[in-house]
């Protein structure tokens, strides 16, 4: 079973920040938080990942709480092309098969 | 990074037949995986494709139904055997480059319809 809990759906106005929450209360010390998204009819796309520090790249920012039991993916200026299903996944990075176990994700609808 | 190509991109098959899906990666990868995505659902991991040995299947998936090959570091096949309409899904190939804390890449999927 997936180890994360996400809201089923969210809306965001175009140009505004989209904040997608994820709960992972049973995360282990050696597990990373990964975010992927799947735009309709495409394969999943990697967004960002982190262990305990906040991370930022050209696509998004990842904020992980100090106790690591939850995180938030931030898309700073959402566009219509960001409409997708967003998956939060916890994954052991080292000494693991590297497999990703997907939950149900959050469907983000960006509206004009 | 890695670019993953899957063939065919889509197919319509008769029940009782088998379909083999090919996955080709443009660089050597450490791990390859096969997923299924049923209509309106999330991705479910079928198995890890191991180079030169039998695949490692997740609970609920068996080799007789989903035989997998991985003859080298860049290529894998998934066969969907004795198909029924319930096998209608998108099948996706995934690969990890390098070891440890690295991202997984995905193909665009094979959309299978069984009639």
PDB file of C-alpha atoms in Angstrom, chain A residues 32 34 36 38 40-46 49 87 91-105, chain B residues 31 33 35 37 40-45 48 58 90 92 94 96 99-109 111:
ATOM      1  CA  UNK A  32      13.007  10.311   0.493  1.00  0.00           C
ATOM      2  CA  UNK A  34       9.461  12.239  -4.368  1.00  0.00           C
ATOM      3  CA  UNK A  36       5.818  13.167  -9.917  1.00  0.00           C
ATOM      4  CA  UNK A  38       1.079  12.831 -14.912  1.00  0.00           C
ATOM      5  CA  UNK A  40      -3.343  13.340 -19.354  1.00  0.00           C
ATOM      6  CA  UNK A  41      -2.284  10.465 -21.621  1.00  0.00           C
ATOM      7  CA  UNK A  42       1.423  10.867 -20.848  1.00  0.00           C
ATOM      8  CA  UNK A  43       3.904   8.966 -18.719  1.00  0.00           C
ATOM      9  CA  UNK A  44       4.692  10.327 -15.242  1.00  0.00           C
ATOM     10  CA  UNK A  45       7.189  13.181 -15.090  1.00  0.00           C
ATOM     11  CA  UNK A  46       9.660  13.692 -12.264  1.00  0.00           C
ATOM     12  CA  UNK A  49      12.585  15.080  -4.330  1.00  0.00           C
ATOM     13  CA  UNK A  87       1.801  11.992  -6.943  1.00  0.00           C
ATOM     14  CA  UNK A  91      11.027   5.837  -1.489  1.00  0.00           C
ATOM     15  CA  UNK A  92      14.138   4.296  -0.007  1.00  0.00           C
ATOM     16  CA  UNK A  93      16.987   5.602  -2.106  1.00  0.00           C
ATOM     17  CA  UNK A  94      19.986   3.551  -1.171  1.00  0.00           C
ATOM     18  CA  UNK A  95      20.191  -0.208  -1.141  1.00  0.00           C
ATOM     19  CA  UNK A  96      16.735  -0.450  -2.645  1.00  0.00           C
ATOM     20  CA  UNK A  97      15.343  -1.668  -5.919  1.00  0.00           C
ATOM     21  CA  UNK A  98      14.437   1.928  -6.693  1.00  0.00           C
ATOM     22  CA  UNK A  99      10.834   1.074  -7.370  1.00  0.00           C
ATOM     23  CA  UNK A 100       8.100   3.673  -6.928  1.00  0.00           C
ATOM     24  CA  UNK A 101       4.772   2.779  -5.365  1.00  0.00           C
ATOM     25  CA  UNK A 102       2.088   5.208  -6.494  1.00  0.00           C
ATOM     26  CA  UNK A 103      -0.927   6.275  -4.462  1.00  0.00           C
ATOM     27  CA  UNK A 104      -4.025   7.898  -5.902  1.00  0.00           C
ATOM     28  CA  UNK A 105      -2.502  11.368  -6.179  1.00  0.00           C
TER      29      UNK A 105
ATOM     30  CA  UNK B  31      16.762  -0.838 -12.993  1.00  0.00           C
ATOM     31  CA  UNK B  33      10.157  -1.671 -14.178  1.00  0.00           C
ATOM     32  CA  UNK B  35       3.557  -0.682 -14.514  1.00  0.00           C
ATOM     33  CA  UNK B  37      -2.591   1.836 -15.261  1.00  0.00           C
ATOM     34  CA  UNK B  40      -9.139   6.191 -14.299  1.00  0.00           C
ATOM     35  CA  UNK B  41      -6.717   4.627 -11.829  1.00  0.00           C
ATOM     36  CA  UNK B  42      -3.217   5.225 -10.545  1.00  0.00           C
ATOM     37  CA  UNK B  43      -0.160   3.239 -11.592  1.00  0.00           C
ATOM     38  CA  UNK B  44       0.339  -0.264 -10.218  1.00  0.00           C
ATOM     39  CA  UNK B  45       3.765  -1.874 -10.273  1.00  0.00           C
ATOM     40  CA  UNK B  48      11.039  -5.354 -11.731  1.00  0.00           C
ATOM     41  CA  UNK B  58       4.630  -7.784  -7.149  1.00  0.00           C
ATOM     42  CA  UNK B  90      -2.030   1.470 -20.239  1.00  0.00           C
ATOM     43  CA  UNK B  92       4.257   1.768 -18.827  1.00  0.00           C
ATOM     44  CA  UNK B  94      10.185   2.844 -16.261  1.00  0.00           C
ATOM     45  CA  UNK B  96      16.404   4.252 -13.195  1.00  0.00           C
ATOM     46  CA  UNK B  99      22.348   3.924  -8.188  1.00  0.00           C
ATOM     47  CA  UNK B 100      20.958   5.423  -5.055  1.00  0.00           C
ATOM     48  CA  UNK B 101      19.071   8.667  -4.945  1.00  0.00           C
ATOM     49  CA  UNK B 102      18.122   9.117  -8.565  1.00  0.00           C
ATOM     50  CA  UNK B 103      14.900   9.775 -10.392  1.00  0.00           C
ATOM     51  CA  UNK B 104      12.972   7.238 -12.419  1.00  0.00           C
ATOM     52  CA  UNK B 105      12.039   7.954 -16.022  1.00  0.00           C
ATOM     53  CA  UNK B 106       8.899   6.735 -17.746  1.00  0.00           C
ATOM     54  CA  UNK B 107       7.900   5.871 -21.258  1.00  0.00           C
ATOM     55  CA  UNK B 108       4.742   7.247 -22.786  1.00  0.00           C
ATOM     56  CA  UNK B 109       2.947   3.962 -22.345  1.00  0.00           C
ATOM     57  CA  UNK B 111      -2.579   1.728 -24.576  1.00  0.00           C
TER      58      UNK B 111
END
